Amino acid sequence: MAQAAKQLSFAALRRQIKTERPANVYLLHGEEGYYIDALAEAFEALVPEADRDFNLYTFYAPETDINTVVDTCRRYPMMADFQVVVVKECQAVGANELNKLVPYVGASSNTTVLVLCSRGAKCKSKELEKAVAANGGVVFESVKLRNVSEAIAGFVKEKELNIEPKGLAMLADYVGSDLSRIYNEIDKLTVALPQGAMVTPEVIEKHIGMSKDFNNFELVKAMSERDALMAYRIADYFKSNPKNNPFVLTISMLWTYYSNLLLLLYSKDKSEAGLCAQMGRKGNWLSPDYKSGMRMYNAWQLIEILRLIRRADCATKGIDSRRDPYDIVRDLLFNILNATGRV
């Protein structure tokens, strides 16, 4: 089969599976399980439904002898160009067992696509990983999601849509770091919108159900401007819609915002690029929320606020408190807005 690139992104690899002749061997491993599950499904989809009894084999490494996997890979496909052999849960077996696949990888069958899935952990066999890469196979490491906004932006682009900055922030706020949920929500937009359409806050509100006016993005904006009335309205909305507005996420976003704000106040480079770098972000565009916050809060107030957020976080977890978490969040907003900086 065709030689394949040894390192590909998730989007590129999924595209390659659909459009190109696959390589003989794929090793999918790493912390982020969603990518591995999605790619395994893509490989399985290469075999037509009617042919799956003959040309698709799924094994679970802890329950299967490796020699059985190798024997299956050596078989010829039935009335097809190739067969697909998927071995799941490779993370549950040791390196010695996985090493038994190395001789096969070095002389793999051109009529078999072998897919090895180590979900949630890197492959325990360095020897197998090297063999796959050295023999025209593909090694894909599924890295844990670090930047939700980048993942959303990438998937929106992959779906041939565009998204406004506020819409991007709203989605990141709403879906969190659950990749499965991210892809499902954006798939909804793909069905509802034409190719090249712009994903706006109004579109998100209509098709996903998140309020464009009452969300954590707008809450941070209200707090940055010390708009108490709007902040309390959003807090009350959260309490009336707890399923879509978990208080844990609200406290986390407040912590992120105010801790970043403290970093910005102490930054020596006050240019937008310098301030972004201070927060560990690329680019030279600073959110207006941070610009407003730098005017509204001083360092001593921010130190007090971070203490208040930590106490509120403990209280919502039942430490020295049995109050409704949303009432604790509302009181936290009041205390933040009235922080004097006495610590």
XYZ file of C-alpha atoms in Angstrom:
343
model
C 0.000 0.000 0.000
C 0.960 3.646 -0.301
C 3.568 5.041 2.060
C 1.978 7.412 4.584
C 3.194 10.409 6.498
C 4.389 9.370 9.921
C 2.809 12.260 11.825
C -0.538 13.788 10.978
C -3.080 15.936 12.783
C -6.459 14.434 13.641
C -8.214 16.362 10.862
C -5.559 15.467 8.285
C -5.540 11.803 9.257
C -9.316 11.532 9.167
C -9.308 13.222 5.762
C -6.608 10.838 4.531
C -8.605 7.807 5.674
C -11.586 8.964 3.608
C -9.743 10.049 0.477
C -6.513 8.081 0.118
C -5.451 4.472 0.055
C -4.572 3.635 3.669
C -1.213 2.554 4.993
C -0.644 -0.997 6.192
C -0.347 -0.204 9.913
C -1.618 2.579 12.166
C -0.751 3.107 15.815
C -3.219 5.409 17.562
C -2.216 6.245 21.111
C -2.334 9.035 23.686
C -4.335 10.695 26.443
C -7.307 12.071 24.491
C -9.641 9.139 23.928
C -12.123 10.921 21.676
C -9.736 11.234 18.735
C -8.819 7.543 18.917
C -12.466 6.457 19.053
C -13.367 8.689 16.109
C -10.458 7.428 13.992
C -11.230 3.789 14.815
C -14.796 4.385 13.604
C -13.446 5.950 10.404
C -11.314 2.879 9.713
C -14.247 0.553 10.373
C -16.341 2.609 7.940
C -13.884 1.726 5.146
C -15.504 -1.693 5.006
C -19.020 -1.658 3.496
C -21.752 -2.840 5.834
C -22.453 -5.916 3.698
C -18.798 -7.035 3.831
C -18.096 -6.586 7.535
C -18.596 -10.230 8.427
C -15.729 -11.112 6.088
C -13.374 -8.111 5.971
C -13.635 -6.333 9.330
C -12.138 -7.847 12.488
C -12.193 -6.207 15.919
C -10.050 -7.561 18.745
C -9.558 -6.476 22.345
C -5.918 -6.782 23.291
C -6.405 -8.057 26.901
C -8.637 -10.884 25.650
C -6.751 -11.831 22.479
C -3.572 -13.731 21.751
C -1.313 -11.597 19.539
C -0.619 -14.604 17.312
C -4.330 -14.667 16.486
C -4.120 -11.028 15.397
C -1.106 -11.737 13.193
C -2.756 -14.805 11.625
C -5.840 -12.715 10.833
C -3.708 -9.983 9.249
C -2.072 -12.599 6.995
C -5.389 -13.705 5.548
C -6.631 -12.434 2.212
C -9.712 -10.218 2.062
C -12.929 -11.621 0.634
C -13.818 -10.002 -2.706
C -12.165 -6.693 -1.734
C -8.853 -4.845 -2.080
C -8.136 -4.985 1.635
C -9.474 -5.998 5.037
C -9.421 -3.933 8.260
C -8.173 -5.370 11.559
C -8.712 -3.175 14.630
C -7.066 -4.024 17.950
C -8.527 -1.989 20.819
C -7.388 -1.459 24.427
C -3.708 -1.939 23.661
C -2.996 0.246 26.702
C -4.116 -2.680 28.872
C -1.308 -5.053 27.822
C 2.415 -4.861 28.459
C 5.272 -4.048 26.126
C 6.387 -7.677 25.893
C 3.028 -8.693 24.433
C 2.926 -5.758 22.010
C 6.471 -6.497 20.878
C 5.173 -9.724 19.310
C 3.656 -7.515 16.590
C 7.017 -6.051 15.571
C 7.977 -8.851 13.107
C 4.610 -8.499 11.380
C 4.939 -4.713 11.157
C 8.320 -5.171 9.476
C 6.735 -7.309 6.758
C 3.086 -6.339 6.828
C 0.465 -7.527 4.375
C -0.476 -5.152 1.571
C -4.070 -6.352 1.747
C -4.604 -5.604 5.449
C -5.043 -2.348 7.328
C -4.008 -3.009 10.937
C -5.160 -0.376 13.447
C -3.727 -0.523 16.984
C -5.581 1.610 19.550
C -4.024 2.552 22.880
C -6.802 4.716 24.302
C -5.947 7.117 27.122
C -2.243 6.280 27.303
C 0.857 6.178 25.143
C 1.903 2.857 23.670
C 3.925 0.875 26.200
C 6.158 -0.608 23.502
C 8.708 1.847 22.126
C 9.945 -0.931 19.863
C 6.514 -1.277 18.244
C 6.142 2.492 17.864
C 9.519 2.728 16.118
C 8.719 -0.235 13.884
C 5.446 1.306 12.709
C 7.117 4.635 11.874
C 10.108 2.955 10.176
C 8.004 0.749 7.897
C 5.666 3.248 6.240
C 2.997 3.140 8.899
C 1.379 6.028 10.735
C 1.867 6.869 14.407
C -0.774 9.258 15.718
C -0.450 10.608 19.253
C -3.759 11.878 20.604
C -2.704 14.728 22.862
C -4.987 15.910 25.664
C -6.882 19.045 24.739
C -5.034 22.153 25.932
C -6.832 24.971 24.119
C -10.589 24.604 23.701
C -10.925 27.664 21.471
C -8.294 26.397 19.027
C -10.015 23.010 18.817
C -13.389 24.636 18.130
C -11.948 27.029 15.546
C -10.196 24.153 13.794
C -13.298 22.020 13.597
C -15.447 24.934 12.399
C -12.906 25.534 9.624
C -12.847 21.820 8.788
C -16.642 21.993 8.366
C -16.155 24.946 5.970
C -17.861 27.441 8.259
C -16.665 30.721 9.782
C -17.113 31.916 13.351
C -17.140 35.312 15.063
C -14.819 35.834 18.084
C -17.774 36.195 20.442
C -19.388 33.071 19.035
C -16.119 31.203 19.547
C -15.906 32.373 23.167
C -19.537 31.388 23.763
C -19.003 27.872 22.424
C -15.816 27.430 24.433
C -17.699 28.539 27.533
C -20.709 26.327 26.812
C -19.099 23.015 25.830
C -15.978 23.070 28.012
C -13.206 20.591 27.161
C -15.435 17.625 26.272
C -14.334 16.922 22.696
C -17.260 14.668 21.970
C -19.640 17.467 22.905
C -17.652 20.032 20.905
C -17.917 17.973 17.725
C -21.575 17.117 18.291
C -22.586 20.749 18.806
C -20.700 21.944 15.724
C -22.201 19.101 13.695
C -25.597 20.603 14.540
C -24.473 23.863 12.970
C -23.185 22.039 9.881
C -26.651 20.605 9.277
C -28.394 23.935 9.855
C -26.052 26.280 7.967
C -24.879 26.459 4.351
C -21.212 26.095 3.462
C -19.224 29.244 4.251
C -21.832 30.638 6.673
C -20.857 32.715 9.699
C -21.463 31.267 13.162
C -22.757 34.208 15.204
C -24.068 34.411 18.780
C -27.591 34.510 17.338
C -26.936 31.303 15.383
C -25.603 29.588 18.517
C -28.632 30.661 20.526
C -31.025 29.392 17.863
C -29.445 26.053 17.013
C -27.551 25.060 20.161
C -29.700 26.661 22.833
C -27.142 28.778 24.648
C -28.323 32.272 25.523
C -26.344 34.966 23.713
C -26.984 37.425 26.549
C -26.762 35.246 29.658
C -23.578 33.205 29.683
C -20.168 33.206 31.347
C -18.696 35.242 28.506
C -21.181 38.040 29.205
C -20.712 37.631 32.955
C -16.974 38.263 32.662
C -17.724 41.281 30.483
C -20.138 42.652 33.104
C -17.631 42.102 35.902
C -14.851 43.736 33.884
C -17.016 46.850 33.579
C -18.321 46.604 37.155
C -21.851 46.385 35.774
C -23.499 44.987 38.908
C -27.050 44.928 37.550
C -26.097 42.827 34.519
C -23.891 40.529 36.598
C -26.741 39.786 39.032
C -29.205 39.226 36.190
C -26.862 36.656 34.668
C -26.363 34.986 38.060
C -30.132 34.734 38.523
C -30.479 33.273 35.028
C -27.840 30.658 35.841
C -29.737 29.641 38.963
C -32.942 29.200 36.966
C -31.120 27.183 34.269
C -28.558 25.126 36.210
C -28.349 22.290 33.668
C -26.844 24.521 30.985
C -24.894 26.750 33.381
C -22.866 24.687 35.878
C -21.579 26.832 38.739
C -18.234 25.002 38.616
C -17.555 26.460 35.173
C -18.553 29.957 36.319
C -16.129 29.895 39.247
C -13.393 28.484 37.012
C -13.844 31.282 34.466
C -13.826 33.958 37.161
C -10.601 32.509 38.569
C -9.004 32.438 35.109
C -10.062 35.999 34.345
C -8.928 37.605 37.609
C -5.682 35.620 37.887
C -4.809 36.630 34.319
C -5.722 40.224 35.147
C -3.227 40.201 38.011
C -0.532 38.925 35.649
C -1.296 41.736 33.210
C -1.016 44.442 35.851
C 2.512 43.284 36.659
C 3.575 42.863 33.033
C 6.524 45.077 32.083
C 5.510 45.051 28.431
C 2.138 46.757 28.194
C 1.778 46.335 24.423
C -1.025 44.015 23.354
C 1.479 41.443 22.121
C 3.378 41.678 25.403
C 0.224 41.304 27.471
C -0.869 38.278 25.436
C 2.559 36.733 25.921
C 2.285 37.373 29.676
C -0.785 35.098 29.707
C 0.961 32.515 27.571
C -1.139 33.243 24.506
C -0.116 33.757 20.909
C -1.120 36.803 18.907
C -1.359 40.506 19.552
C -5.076 41.000 20.200
C -6.155 41.539 23.804
C -9.795 41.070 24.728
C -11.616 44.310 25.668
C -12.592 42.574 28.925
C -8.961 42.610 30.019
C -8.437 46.203 28.933
C -11.487 47.264 30.923
C -10.490 45.145 33.919
C -7.024 46.700 34.057
C -8.718 50.082 34.470
C -11.322 48.926 36.992
C -9.241 46.837 39.417
C -5.909 47.364 41.168
C -3.465 44.668 42.286
C -4.573 44.647 45.937
C -8.195 44.256 44.935
C -7.267 41.352 42.656
C -5.392 39.583 45.447
C -8.467 39.938 47.648
C -10.714 38.736 44.816
C -8.670 35.594 44.249
C -9.021 34.798 47.955
C -12.776 35.339 47.686
C -13.018 32.990 44.693
C -11.087 30.258 46.483
C -13.360 30.531 49.521
C -16.463 30.441 47.330
C -15.127 27.396 45.485
C -14.682 25.577 48.794
C -18.163 26.623 49.937
C -19.811 25.250 46.755
C -18.114 21.924 47.533
C -19.734 21.806 50.959
C -16.753 22.972 53.006
C -18.175 24.954 55.942
C -21.349 25.617 53.964
C -24.637 23.958 53.015
C -25.991 26.841 50.946
C -27.185 26.650 47.369
C -24.065 26.967 45.158
C -25.769 29.527 42.921
C -26.489 31.741 45.949
C -22.797 31.432 46.850
C -21.857 32.528 43.324
C -24.212 35.534 43.525
C -22.675 36.570 46.840
C -19.223 36.098 45.320
C -20.083 38.575 42.571
C -21.237 41.095 45.173
C -18.014 40.655 47.155
C -15.856 40.999 44.035
C -17.605 44.171 42.957
C -17.126 45.639 46.429
C -13.565 44.445 47.019
C -11.478 47.164 48.674
C -8.083 45.539 48.482
C -7.650 45.047 52.210
C -5.964 41.667 52.621
